[in-house]
PDB file of C-alpha atoms in Angstrom:
ATOM      1  CA  UNK A   1     -69.132 -53.232 -34.049  1.00  0.00           C
ATOM      2  CA  UNK A   2     -65.817 -53.055 -32.034  1.00  0.00           C
ATOM      3  CA  UNK A   3     -62.949 -54.944 -33.517  1.00  0.00           C
ATOM      4  CA  UNK A   4     -60.450 -56.987 -31.535  1.00  0.00           C
ATOM      5  CA  UNK A   5     -57.690 -54.402 -32.156  1.00  0.00           C
ATOM      6  CA  UNK A   6     -59.823 -51.589 -30.778  1.00  0.00           C
ATOM      7  CA  UNK A   7     -60.606 -53.665 -27.692  1.00  0.00           C
ATOM      8  CA  UNK A   8     -56.866 -54.298 -27.206  1.00  0.00           C
ATOM      9  CA  UNK A   9     -55.983 -50.584 -27.518  1.00  0.00           C
ATOM     10  CA  UNK A  10     -58.716 -49.574 -25.093  1.00  0.00           C
ATOM     11  CA  UNK A  11     -57.399 -52.089 -22.591  1.00  0.00           C
ATOM     12  CA  UNK A  12     -53.601 -51.464 -22.715  1.00  0.00           C
ATOM     13  CA  UNK A  13     -53.172 -47.841 -23.968  1.00  0.00           C
ATOM     14  CA  UNK A  14     -53.917 -46.167 -20.610  1.00  0.00           C
ATOM     15  CA  UNK A  15     -51.375 -48.423 -18.924  1.00  0.00           C
ATOM     16  CA  UNK A  16     -48.765 -47.607 -21.565  1.00  0.00           C
ATOM     17  CA  UNK A  17     -49.395 -43.877 -21.289  1.00  0.00           C
ATOM     18  CA  UNK A  18     -49.101 -44.040 -17.501  1.00  0.00           C
ATOM     19  CA  UNK A  19     -45.827 -45.968 -17.817  1.00  0.00           C
ATOM     20  CA  UNK A  20     -44.366 -43.353 -20.167  1.00  0.00           C
ATOM     21  CA  UNK A  21     -45.378 -40.630 -17.761  1.00  0.00           C
ATOM     22  CA  UNK A  22     -43.664 -42.352 -14.864  1.00  0.00           C
ATOM     23  CA  UNK A  23     -40.504 -42.832 -16.916  1.00  0.00           C
ATOM     24  CA  UNK A  24     -40.496 -39.176 -17.942  1.00  0.00           C
ATOM     25  CA  UNK A  25     -41.031 -38.024 -14.350  1.00  0.00           C
ATOM     26  CA  UNK A  26     -38.200 -40.227 -13.123  1.00  0.00           C
ATOM     27  CA  UNK A  27     -35.902 -38.839 -15.812  1.00  0.00           C
ATOM     28  CA  UNK A  28     -36.795 -35.278 -14.829  1.00  0.00           C
ATOM     29  CA  UNK A  29     -36.058 -35.977 -11.170  1.00  0.00           C
ATOM     30  CA  UNK A  30     -32.696 -37.520 -12.022  1.00  0.00           C
ATOM     31  CA  UNK A  31     -31.871 -34.613 -14.321  1.00  0.00           C
ATOM     32  CA  UNK A  32     -32.725 -32.191 -11.552  1.00  0.00           C
ATOM     33  CA  UNK A  33     -30.359 -33.973  -9.170  1.00  0.00           C
ATOM     34  CA  UNK A  34     -27.606 -33.740 -11.738  1.00  0.00           C
ATOM     35  CA  UNK A  35     -28.134 -30.258 -13.171  1.00  0.00           C
ATOM     36  CA  UNK A  36     -29.289 -28.224 -10.182  1.00  0.00           C
ATOM     37  CA  UNK A  37     -26.044 -28.666  -8.224  1.00  0.00           C
ATOM     38  CA  UNK A  38     -24.146 -27.992 -11.442  1.00  0.00           C
ATOM     39  CA  UNK A  39     -26.014 -24.736 -11.898  1.00  0.00           C
ATOM     40  CA  UNK A  40     -24.971 -23.735  -8.370  1.00  0.00           C
ATOM     41  CA  UNK A  41     -21.261 -24.608  -8.784  1.00  0.00           C
ATOM     42  CA  UNK A  42     -18.609 -21.913  -9.085  1.00  0.00           C
ATOM     43  CA  UNK A  43     -15.168 -21.804 -10.640  1.00  0.00           C
ATOM     44  CA  UNK A  44     -12.190 -20.602  -8.609  1.00  0.00           C
ATOM     45  CA  UNK A  45      -8.523 -20.051  -9.413  1.00  0.00           C
ATOM     46  CA  UNK A  46      -6.014 -20.646  -6.634  1.00  0.00           C
ATOM     47  CA  UNK A  47      -2.257 -20.098  -6.477  1.00  0.00           C
ATOM     48  CA  UNK A  48      -0.385 -22.767  -4.527  1.00  0.00           C
ATOM     49  CA  UNK A  49       3.285 -23.605  -3.937  1.00  0.00           C
ATOM     50  CA  UNK A  50       4.818 -26.548  -5.743  1.00  0.00           C
ATOM     51  CA  UNK A  51       6.455 -29.181  -3.563  1.00  0.00           C
ATOM     52  CA  UNK A  52       9.189 -31.320  -5.074  1.00  0.00           C
ATOM     53  CA  UNK A  53       9.512 -34.827  -3.617  1.00  0.00           C
ATOM     54  CA  UNK A  54      11.823 -37.734  -4.318  1.00  0.00           C
ATOM     55  CA  UNK A  55      15.063 -35.706  -4.521  1.00  0.00           C
ATOM     56  CA  UNK A  56      17.907 -38.256  -4.329  1.00  0.00           C
ATOM     57  CA  UNK A  57      20.075 -38.252  -1.204  1.00  0.00           C
ATOM     58  CA  UNK A  58      23.072 -35.968  -1.540  1.00  0.00           C
ATOM     59  CA  UNK A  59      21.364 -33.801  -4.163  1.00  0.00           C
ATOM     60  CA  UNK A  60      19.374 -30.592  -4.041  1.00  0.00           C
ATOM     61  CA  UNK A  61      17.119 -28.673  -6.416  1.00  0.00           C
ATOM     62  CA  UNK A  62      19.465 -26.134  -8.000  1.00  0.00           C
ATOM     63  CA  UNK A  63      16.935 -24.561 -10.339  1.00  0.00           C
ATOM     64  CA  UNK A  64      13.153 -24.795 -10.597  1.00  0.00           C
ATOM     65  CA  UNK A  65      11.351 -23.020 -13.417  1.00  0.00           C
ATOM     66  CA  UNK A  66       8.240 -22.391 -11.293  1.00  0.00           C
ATOM     67  CA  UNK A  67       7.786 -22.518  -7.534  1.00  0.00           C
ATOM     68  CA  UNK A  68       4.046 -21.795  -7.642  1.00  0.00           C
ATOM     69  CA  UNK A  69       1.225 -22.709 -10.003  1.00  0.00           C
ATOM     70  CA  UNK A  70      -2.339 -21.647 -10.700  1.00  0.00           C
ATOM     71  CA  UNK A  71      -4.967 -24.318 -10.253  1.00  0.00           C
ATOM     72  CA  UNK A  72      -8.462 -23.827 -11.664  1.00  0.00           C
ATOM     73  CA  UNK A  73     -11.185 -25.795  -9.853  1.00  0.00           C
ATOM     74  CA  UNK A  74     -14.977 -26.001  -9.836  1.00  0.00           C
ATOM     75  CA  UNK A  75     -17.147 -26.859  -6.865  1.00  0.00           C
ATOM     76  CA  UNK A  76     -19.918 -25.721  -4.582  1.00  0.00           C
ATOM     77  CA  UNK A  77     -19.506 -22.170  -3.272  1.00  0.00           C
ATOM     78  CA  UNK A  78     -19.715 -23.338   0.331  1.00  0.00           C
ATOM     79  CA  UNK A  79     -16.870 -25.788  -0.244  1.00  0.00           C
ATOM     80  CA  UNK A  80     -14.648 -23.325  -2.091  1.00  0.00           C
ATOM     81  CA  UNK A  81     -15.180 -20.436   0.307  1.00  0.00           C
ATOM     82  CA  UNK A  82     -12.658 -21.701   2.864  1.00  0.00           C
ATOM     83  CA  UNK A  83      -9.958 -22.989   0.521  1.00  0.00           C
ATOM     84  CA  UNK A  84      -6.814 -20.867   0.115  1.00  0.00           C
ATOM     85  CA  UNK A  85      -4.203 -23.409  -0.941  1.00  0.00           C
ATOM     86  CA  UNK A  86      -4.177 -26.833  -2.517  1.00  0.00           C
ATOM     87  CA  UNK A  87      -1.283 -29.228  -2.411  1.00  0.00           C
ATOM     88  CA  UNK A  88       0.661 -29.285  -5.668  1.00  0.00           C
ATOM     89  CA  UNK A  89       3.439 -31.788  -5.992  1.00  0.00           C
ATOM     90  CA  UNK A  90       6.163 -32.839  -8.419  1.00  0.00           C
ATOM     91  CA  UNK A  91       7.044 -36.458  -7.746  1.00  0.00           C
ATOM     92  CA  UNK A  92      10.489 -37.307  -9.101  1.00  0.00           C
ATOM     93  CA  UNK A  93      11.100 -40.891 -10.284  1.00  0.00           C
ATOM     94  CA  UNK A  94      13.510 -43.222  -8.489  1.00  0.00           C
ATOM     95  CA  UNK A  95      16.419 -42.229 -10.712  1.00  0.00           C
ATOM     96  CA  UNK A  96      15.597 -38.756 -12.020  1.00  0.00           C
ATOM     97  CA  UNK A  97      17.589 -36.992 -14.679  1.00  0.00           C
ATOM     98  CA  UNK A  98      19.737 -34.131 -13.402  1.00  0.00           C
ATOM     99  CA  UNK A  99      17.959 -31.866 -15.861  1.00  0.00           C
ATOM    100  CA  UNK A 100      14.357 -32.545 -16.863  1.00  0.00           C
ATOM    101  CA  UNK A 101      10.691 -31.553 -16.879  1.00  0.00           C
ATOM    102  CA  UNK A 102       8.078 -33.187 -14.666  1.00  0.00           C
ATOM    103  CA  UNK A 103       4.275 -32.884 -14.368  1.00  0.00           C
ATOM    104  CA  UNK A 104       2.620 -30.958 -11.542  1.00  0.00           C
ATOM    105  CA  UNK A 105       0.077 -33.154  -9.764  1.00  0.00           C
ATOM    106  CA  UNK A 106      -2.668 -31.760  -7.524  1.00  0.00           C
ATOM    107  CA  UNK A 107      -3.403 -33.739  -4.358  1.00  0.00           C
ATOM    108  CA  UNK A 108      -6.944 -33.337  -3.074  1.00  0.00           C
ATOM    109  CA  UNK A 109      -6.734 -35.562  -0.007  1.00  0.00           C
ATOM    110  CA  UNK A 110      -8.639 -33.893   2.796  1.00  0.00           C
ATOM    111  CA  UNK A 111     -10.040 -31.208   0.493  1.00  0.00           C
ATOM    112  CA  UNK A 112     -13.801 -30.761  -0.056  1.00  0.00           C
ATOM    113  CA  UNK A 113     -15.336 -32.240  -3.225  1.00  0.00           C
ATOM    114  CA  UNK A 114     -14.205 -30.355  -6.318  1.00  0.00           C
ATOM    115  CA  UNK A 115     -13.066 -30.923  -9.862  1.00  0.00           C
ATOM    116  CA  UNK A 116      -9.677 -29.761 -11.139  1.00  0.00           C
ATOM    117  CA  UNK A 117     -10.068 -28.096 -14.519  1.00  0.00           C
ATOM    118  CA  UNK A 118      -6.516 -26.917 -15.160  1.00  0.00           C
ATOM    119  CA  UNK A 119      -3.055 -26.596 -13.591  1.00  0.00           C
ATOM    120  CA  UNK A 120      -0.867 -23.859 -15.038  1.00  0.00           C
ATOM    121  CA  UNK A 121       1.937 -24.556 -15.687  1.00  0.00           C
ATOM    122  CA  UNK A 122       1.203 -28.254 -16.133  1.00  0.00           C
ATOM    123  CA  UNK A 123       4.884 -29.149 -15.640  1.00  0.00           C
ATOM    124  CA  UNK A 124       8.065 -27.586 -14.257  1.00  0.00           C
ATOM    125  CA  UNK A 125      11.684 -27.795 -15.347  1.00  0.00           C
ATOM    126  CA  UNK A 126      14.001 -28.964 -12.578  1.00  0.00           C
ATOM    127  CA  UNK A 127      17.780 -29.120 -12.416  1.00  0.00           C
ATOM    128  CA  UNK A 128      19.442 -31.154  -9.679  1.00  0.00           C
ATOM    129  CA  UNK A 129      22.944 -30.608  -8.312  1.00  0.00           C
ATOM    130  CA  UNK A 130      25.090 -32.125  -5.614  1.00  0.00           C
ATOM    131  CA  UNK A 131      24.549 -30.585  -2.169  1.00  0.00           C
ATOM    132  CA  UNK A 132      27.786 -29.337  -0.553  1.00  0.00           C
ATOM    133  CA  UNK A 133      28.814 -27.374   2.561  1.00  0.00           C
ATOM    134  CA  UNK A 134      31.654 -24.943   3.155  1.00  0.00           C
ATOM    135  CA  UNK A 135      32.655 -21.989   5.312  1.00  0.00           C
ATOM    136  CA  UNK A 136      32.395 -18.604   3.620  1.00  0.00           C
ATOM    137  CA  UNK A 137      33.734 -15.264   4.969  1.00  0.00           C
ATOM    138  CA  UNK A 138      31.134 -12.757   6.160  1.00  0.00           C
ATOM    139  CA  UNK A 139      31.377  -9.143   4.991  1.00  0.00           C
ATOM    140  CA  UNK A 140      29.618  -6.261   6.764  1.00  0.00           C
ATOM    141  CA  UNK A 141      27.832  -3.620   4.696  1.00  0.00           C
ATOM    142  CA  UNK A 142      28.258  -0.177   6.286  1.00  0.00           C
ATOM    143  CA  UNK A 143      26.225   2.804   5.145  1.00  0.00           C
ATOM    144  CA  UNK A 144      26.346   6.473   6.172  1.00  0.00           C
ATOM    145  CA  UNK A 145      28.781   8.597   8.188  1.00  0.00           C
ATOM    146  CA  UNK A 146      29.040   9.231  11.933  1.00  0.00           C
ATOM    147  CA  UNK A 147      28.043  12.617  13.353  1.00  0.00           C
ATOM    148  CA  UNK A 148      30.428  15.564  12.823  1.00  0.00           C
ATOM    149  CA  UNK A 149      33.428  15.218  15.119  1.00  0.00           C
ATOM    150  CA  UNK A 150      33.244  11.404  15.080  1.00  0.00           C
ATOM    151  CA  UNK A 151      34.812   8.786  12.854  1.00  0.00           C
ATOM    152  CA  UNK A 152      34.326   5.132  12.041  1.00  0.00           C
ATOM    153  CA  UNK A 153      36.584   2.776  13.983  1.00  0.00           C
ATOM    154  CA  UNK A 154      37.061  -0.977  13.895  1.00  0.00           C
ATOM    155  CA  UNK A 155      34.225  -3.109  12.503  1.00  0.00           C
ATOM    156  CA  UNK A 156      33.905  -6.759  13.570  1.00  0.00           C
ATOM    157  CA  UNK A 157      31.375  -9.494  12.827  1.00  0.00           C
ATOM    158  CA  UNK A 158      30.725 -12.639  14.860  1.00  0.00           C
ATOM    159  CA  UNK A 159      31.029 -15.286  13.598  1.00  0.00           C
ATOM    160  CA  UNK A 160      33.382 -14.220  10.840  1.00  0.00           C
ATOM    161  CA  UNK A 161      32.577 -17.381   8.837  1.00  0.00           C
ATOM    162  CA  UNK A 162      29.162 -18.711   7.833  1.00  0.00           C
ATOM    163  CA  UNK A 163      28.544 -22.378   7.145  1.00  0.00           C
ATOM    164  CA  UNK A 164      26.710 -22.386   3.813  1.00  0.00           C
ATOM    165  CA  UNK A 165      25.050 -25.412   2.291  1.00  0.00           C
ATOM    166  CA  UNK A 166      23.476 -25.630  -1.129  1.00  0.00           C
ATOM    167  CA  UNK A 167      24.038 -26.630  -4.759  1.00  0.00           C
ATOM    168  CA  UNK A 168      27.688 -27.039  -5.686  1.00  0.00           C
ATOM    169  CA  UNK A 169      27.248 -24.894  -8.795  1.00  0.00           C
ATOM    170  CA  UNK A 170      25.949 -22.020  -6.668  1.00  0.00           C
ATOM    171  CA  UNK A 171      28.525 -22.249  -3.870  1.00  0.00           C
ATOM    172  CA  UNK A 172      31.392 -22.298  -6.341  1.00  0.00           C
ATOM    173  CA  UNK A 173      30.613 -18.713  -7.304  1.00  0.00           C
ATOM    174  CA  UNK A 174      30.084 -17.365  -3.775  1.00  0.00           C
ATOM    175  CA  UNK A 175      33.206 -15.644  -2.438  1.00  0.00           C
ATOM    176  CA  UNK A 176      31.609 -13.898   0.546  1.00  0.00           C
ATOM    177  CA  UNK A 177      28.340 -13.627   2.432  1.00  0.00           C
ATOM    178  CA  UNK A 178      27.284 -10.003   2.869  1.00  0.00           C
ATOM    179  CA  UNK A 179      25.144  -8.811   5.737  1.00  0.00           C
ATOM    180  CA  UNK A 180      22.207  -6.500   5.334  1.00  0.00           C
ATOM    181  CA  UNK A 181      23.039  -2.800   5.653  1.00  0.00           C
ATOM    182  CA  UNK A 182      24.260  -1.483   9.007  1.00  0.00           C
ATOM    183  CA  UNK A 183      23.679   2.272   9.199  1.00  0.00           C
ATOM    184  CA  UNK A 184      26.127   4.486  11.119  1.00  0.00           C
ATOM    185  CA  UNK A 185      24.499   7.749  10.045  1.00  0.00           C
ATOM    186  CA  UNK A 186      24.972  10.449  12.754  1.00  0.00           C
ATOM    187  CA  UNK A 187      26.282   7.862  15.226  1.00  0.00           C
ATOM    188  CA  UNK A 188      28.077   9.205  18.328  1.00  0.00           C
ATOM    189  CA  UNK A 189      28.638   5.914  20.174  1.00  0.00           C
ATOM    190  CA  UNK A 190      29.674   2.331  19.390  1.00  0.00           C
ATOM    191  CA  UNK A 191      27.034   0.079  17.825  1.00  0.00           C
ATOM    192  CA  UNK A 192      26.230  -3.592  18.410  1.00  0.00           C
ATOM    193  CA  UNK A 193      23.463  -5.103  16.301  1.00  0.00           C
ATOM    194  CA  UNK A 194      22.317  -8.503  15.026  1.00  0.00           C
ATOM    195  CA  UNK A 195      21.634  -8.645  11.287  1.00  0.00           C
ATOM    196  CA  UNK A 196      20.793 -11.380   8.744  1.00  0.00           C
ATOM    197  CA  UNK A 197      22.711 -12.085   5.582  1.00  0.00           C
ATOM    198  CA  UNK A 198      21.861 -10.462   2.290  1.00  0.00           C
ATOM    199  CA  UNK A 199      21.932 -13.367  -0.131  1.00  0.00           C
ATOM    200  CA  UNK A 200      21.139 -13.111  -3.824  1.00  0.00           C
ATOM    201  CA  UNK A 201      20.452 -16.861  -3.910  1.00  0.00           C
ATOM    202  CA  UNK A 202      18.262 -16.811  -0.823  1.00  0.00           C
ATOM    203  CA  UNK A 203      16.166 -19.803  -1.872  1.00  0.00           C
ATOM    204  CA  UNK A 204      19.162 -21.947  -2.763  1.00  0.00           C
ATOM    205  CA  UNK A 205      21.577 -21.474   0.145  1.00  0.00           C
ATOM    206  CA  UNK A 206      21.108 -22.349   3.791  1.00  0.00           C
ATOM    207  CA  UNK A 207      23.284 -20.408   6.251  1.00  0.00           C
ATOM    208  CA  UNK A 208      24.288 -21.246   9.790  1.00  0.00           C
ATOM    209  CA  UNK A 209      23.875 -19.132  11.784  1.00  0.00           C
ATOM    210  CA  UNK A 210      21.088 -17.020  10.309  1.00  0.00           C
ATOM    211  CA  UNK A 211      22.013 -13.885  12.322  1.00  0.00           C
ATOM    212  CA  UNK A 212      25.409 -12.217  12.755  1.00  0.00           C
ATOM    213  CA  UNK A 213      26.526  -9.819  15.500  1.00  0.00           C
ATOM    214  CA  UNK A 214      28.112  -6.679  14.065  1.00  0.00           C
ATOM    215  CA  UNK A 215      30.092  -4.362  16.343  1.00  0.00           C
ATOM    216  CA  UNK A 216      31.104  -0.949  15.053  1.00  0.00           C
ATOM    217  CA  UNK A 217      33.467   1.328  16.946  1.00  0.00           C
ATOM    218  CA  UNK A 218      32.549   5.011  16.608  1.00  0.00           C
ATOM    219  CA  UNK A 219      35.310   7.261  17.956  1.00  0.00           C
ATOM    220  CA  UNK A 220      35.524  10.950  18.618  1.00  0.00           C
ATOM    221  CA  UNK A 221      38.032  12.770  16.472  1.00  0.00           C
ATOM    222  CA  UNK A 222      40.732  14.280  18.701  1.00  0.00           C
ATOM    223  CA  UNK A 223      42.667  17.432  17.956  1.00  0.00           C
ATOM    224  CA  UNK A 224      45.661  19.249  19.411  1.00  0.00           C
ATOM    225  CA  UNK A 225      45.775  23.024  19.631  1.00  0.00           C
ATOM    226  CA  UNK A 226      48.202  25.699  20.875  1.00  0.00           C
ATOM    227  CA  UNK A 227      46.613  28.658  22.659  1.00  0.00           C
ATOM    228  CA  UNK A 228      49.023  31.567  23.234  1.00  0.00           C
ATOM    229  CA  UNK A 229      48.624  34.550  25.536  1.00  0.00           C
ATOM    230  CA  UNK A 230      46.335  33.206  28.247  1.00  0.00           C
ATOM    231  CA  UNK A 231      46.296  35.968  30.956  1.00  0.00           C
ATOM    232  CA  UNK A 232      47.598  35.114  34.420  1.00  0.00           C
ATOM    233  CA  UNK A 233      45.290  36.255  37.217  1.00  0.00           C
ATOM    234  CA  UNK A 234      45.478  36.143  41.019  1.00  0.00           C
ATOM    235  CA  UNK A 235      41.827  35.397  41.586  1.00  0.00           C
ATOM    236  CA  UNK A 236      38.791  37.535  42.189  1.00  0.00           C
ATOM    237  CA  UNK A 237      39.270  37.539  45.984  1.00  0.00           C
ATOM    238  CA  UNK A 238      42.685  39.249  45.861  1.00  0.00           C
ATOM    239  CA  UNK A 239      42.243  43.025  46.542  1.00  0.00           C
ATOM    240  CA  UNK A 240      45.956  43.908  46.334  1.00  0.00           C
ATOM    241  CA  UNK A 241      47.760  45.168  43.245  1.00  0.00           C
ATOM    242  CA  UNK A 242      50.052  42.249  42.442  1.00  0.00           C
ATOM    243  CA  UNK A 243      52.531  42.066  39.583  1.00  0.00           C
ATOM    244  CA  UNK A 244      53.032  38.761  37.735  1.00  0.00           C
ATOM    245  CA  UNK A 245      55.878  38.311  35.267  1.00  0.00           C
ATOM    246  CA  UNK A 246      55.363  37.242  32.540  1.00  0.00           C
ATOM    247  CA  UNK A 247      51.719  38.239  32.422  1.00  0.00           C
ATOM    248  CA  UNK A 248      50.550  35.441  30.078  1.00  0.00           C
ATOM    249  CA  UNK A 249      51.099  31.745  29.517  1.00  0.00           C
ATOM    250  CA  UNK A 250      51.098  29.719  26.298  1.00  0.00           C
ATOM    251  CA  UNK A 251      49.369  26.332  26.536  1.00  0.00           C
ATOM    252  CA  UNK A 252      48.950  23.293  24.305  1.00  0.00           C
ATOM    253  CA  UNK A 253      45.828  21.182  24.783  1.00  0.00           C
ATOM    254  CA  UNK A 254      44.230  18.062  23.329  1.00  0.00           C
ATOM    255  CA  UNK A 255      40.726  16.600  23.318  1.00  0.00           C
ATOM    256  CA  UNK A 256      37.667  16.027  21.150  1.00  0.00           C
ATOM    257  CA  UNK A 257      37.851  18.215  18.079  1.00  0.00           C
ATOM    258  CA  UNK A 258      34.323  19.516  18.685  1.00  0.00           C
ATOM    259  CA  UNK A 259      35.546  20.996  22.007  1.00  0.00           C
ATOM    260  CA  UNK A 260      39.123  21.970  21.163  1.00  0.00           C
ATOM    261  CA  UNK A 261      38.174  23.913  18.046  1.00  0.00           C
ATOM    262  CA  UNK A 262      35.876  26.195  20.077  1.00  0.00           C
ATOM    263  CA  UNK A 263      38.378  27.015  22.842  1.00  0.00           C
ATOM    264  CA  UNK A 264      39.444  30.549  23.539  1.00  0.00           C
ATOM    265  CA  UNK A 265      40.598  32.540  26.560  1.00  0.00           C
ATOM    266  CA  UNK A 266      37.791  33.521  28.877  1.00  0.00           C
ATOM    267  CA  UNK A 267      35.468  30.678  27.867  1.00  0.00           C
ATOM    268  CA  UNK A 268      36.270  27.882  30.291  1.00  0.00           C
ATOM    269  CA  UNK A 269      40.055  28.507  30.288  1.00  0.00           C
ATOM    270  CA  UNK A 270      41.828  30.227  33.148  1.00  0.00           C
ATOM    271  CA  UNK A 271      45.394  30.489  34.546  1.00  0.00           C
ATOM    272  CA  UNK A 272      45.377  31.486  38.227  1.00  0.00           C
ATOM    273  CA  UNK A 273      48.096  31.965  40.869  1.00  0.00           C
ATOM    274  CA  UNK A 274      46.540  31.922  44.346  1.00  0.00           C
ATOM    275  CA  UNK A 275      48.171  34.735  46.358  1.00  0.00           C
ATOM    276  CA  UNK A 276      45.664  35.078  49.178  1.00  0.00           C
ATOM    277  CA  UNK A 277      47.957  33.485  51.777  1.00  0.00           C
ATOM    278  CA  UNK A 278      51.128  35.296  50.611  1.00  0.00           C
ATOM    279  CA  UNK A 279      52.605  38.309  52.436  1.00  0.00           C
ATOM    280  CA  UNK A 280      54.470  41.174  50.779  1.00  0.00           C
ATOM    281  CA  UNK A 281      57.504  39.984  48.897  1.00  0.00           C
ATOM    282  CA  UNK A 282      58.739  38.314  45.719  1.00  0.00           C
ATOM    283  CA  UNK A 283      57.795  34.717  44.950  1.00  0.00           C
ATOM    284  CA  UNK A 284      58.181  32.163  42.181  1.00  0.00           C
ATOM    285  CA  UNK A 285      54.972  30.254  41.581  1.00  0.00           C
ATOM    286  CA  UNK A 286      53.220  27.962  39.093  1.00  0.00           C
ATOM    287  CA  UNK A 287      49.843  28.852  37.589  1.00  0.00           C
ATOM    288  CA  UNK A 288      46.850  26.515  38.038  1.00  0.00           C
ATOM    289  CA  UNK A 289      45.351  26.096  34.581  1.00  0.00           C
ATOM    290  CA  UNK A 290      41.659  25.174  34.355  1.00  0.00           C
ATOM    291  CA  UNK A 291      40.238  23.663  31.150  1.00  0.00           C
ATOM    292  CA  UNK A 292      36.741  22.553  30.043  1.00  0.00           C
ATOM    293  CA  UNK A 293      35.772  18.962  30.883  1.00  0.00           C
ATOM    294  CA  UNK A 294      37.146  16.540  28.319  1.00  0.00           C
ATOM    295  CA  UNK A 295      40.114  18.754  27.350  1.00  0.00           C
ATOM    296  CA  UNK A 296      43.598  17.844  28.621  1.00  0.00           C
ATOM    297  CA  UNK A 297      46.708  19.981  29.059  1.00  0.00           C
ATOM    298  CA  UNK A 298      49.786  18.836  27.161  1.00  0.00           C
ATOM    299  CA  UNK A 299      52.190  21.553  28.319  1.00  0.00           C
ATOM    300  CA  UNK A 300      52.397  25.161  29.470  1.00  0.00           C
ATOM    301  CA  UNK A 301      55.144  27.693  28.753  1.00  0.00           C
ATOM    302  CA  UNK A 302      56.535  29.182  30.852  1.00  0.00           C
ATOM    303  CA  UNK A 303      55.948  26.928  33.833  1.00  0.00           C
ATOM    304  CA  UNK A 304      57.129  29.404  36.505  1.00  0.00           C
ATOM    305  CA  UNK A 305      56.137  33.012  37.173  1.00  0.00           C
ATOM    306  CA  UNK A 306      57.538  35.777  39.331  1.00  0.00           C
ATOM    307  CA  UNK A 307      54.949  37.211  41.711  1.00  0.00           C
ATOM    308  CA  UNK A 308      55.648  40.591  43.315  1.00  0.00           C
ATOM    309  CA  UNK A 309      53.437  41.602  46.244  1.00  0.00           C
ATOM    310  CA  UNK A 310      54.024  45.198  47.481  1.00  0.00           C
ATOM    311  CA  UNK A 311      53.782  46.398  51.070  1.00  0.00           C
ATOM    312  CA  UNK A 312      50.243  47.426  51.840  1.00  0.00           C
TER     313      UNK A 312
END
């Protein structure tokens, strides 16, 4: 005989079992929605610059312990594949201390869905200083030597003063702004080149202008030389036997050292008295002295010569 309890169990147990099954299935589906994407997520580490905002008017960041930070994030591979930088920001309060540490805050506006796990460093130390401007002399850095026979002349830079702006504590120690190196190695002609400044505090100072025109004069070295005993000739077209007294001339010349130092009689130097139109007799004439191009005659001794042309 079936009791009342057994009849109750037979009636409601299948419904209860079905209800538990539906609850378990729903839980599994929800768990799948939660865990499956998690299983597909990846972790990335990015390096991004740190932006400082809220700097009071008239002040500037004189020192910043870190200008970049690592940010560790997790997200779907497809979302992270195209991310290179994230916005990292230090928001200063309305009245910040001149020397203090502040947290680095990631800003994910406009970024794909992701979770920030860590920012390293989590805070940066910042020192503020008054922002000032002043003119500073510009110095040109010259390197090397001109080619042999040439020397360095006048060096000018335009403008000669640079307007520098930056932290007062930095500008106080700056006596001059140096340009990057200007090379004159093996130069044989004047140079004109635009160069930037070489600044040890490049991130702290702003210069106006950013480029400077450097002009370097490169000059040939000149020399003076005395050449004695240059023979006097009457030209190759003179067939007669003509006597010239004295028979040689002493000359003093000047010009580029590279030319003057190589001079010698018979190599581009000649002293000629043209006698082709002269008849027999005795004459007093000057010699025409020919020198290589670029070499100038200072004087000749003697200046006059006695020319004796015999009867033919």
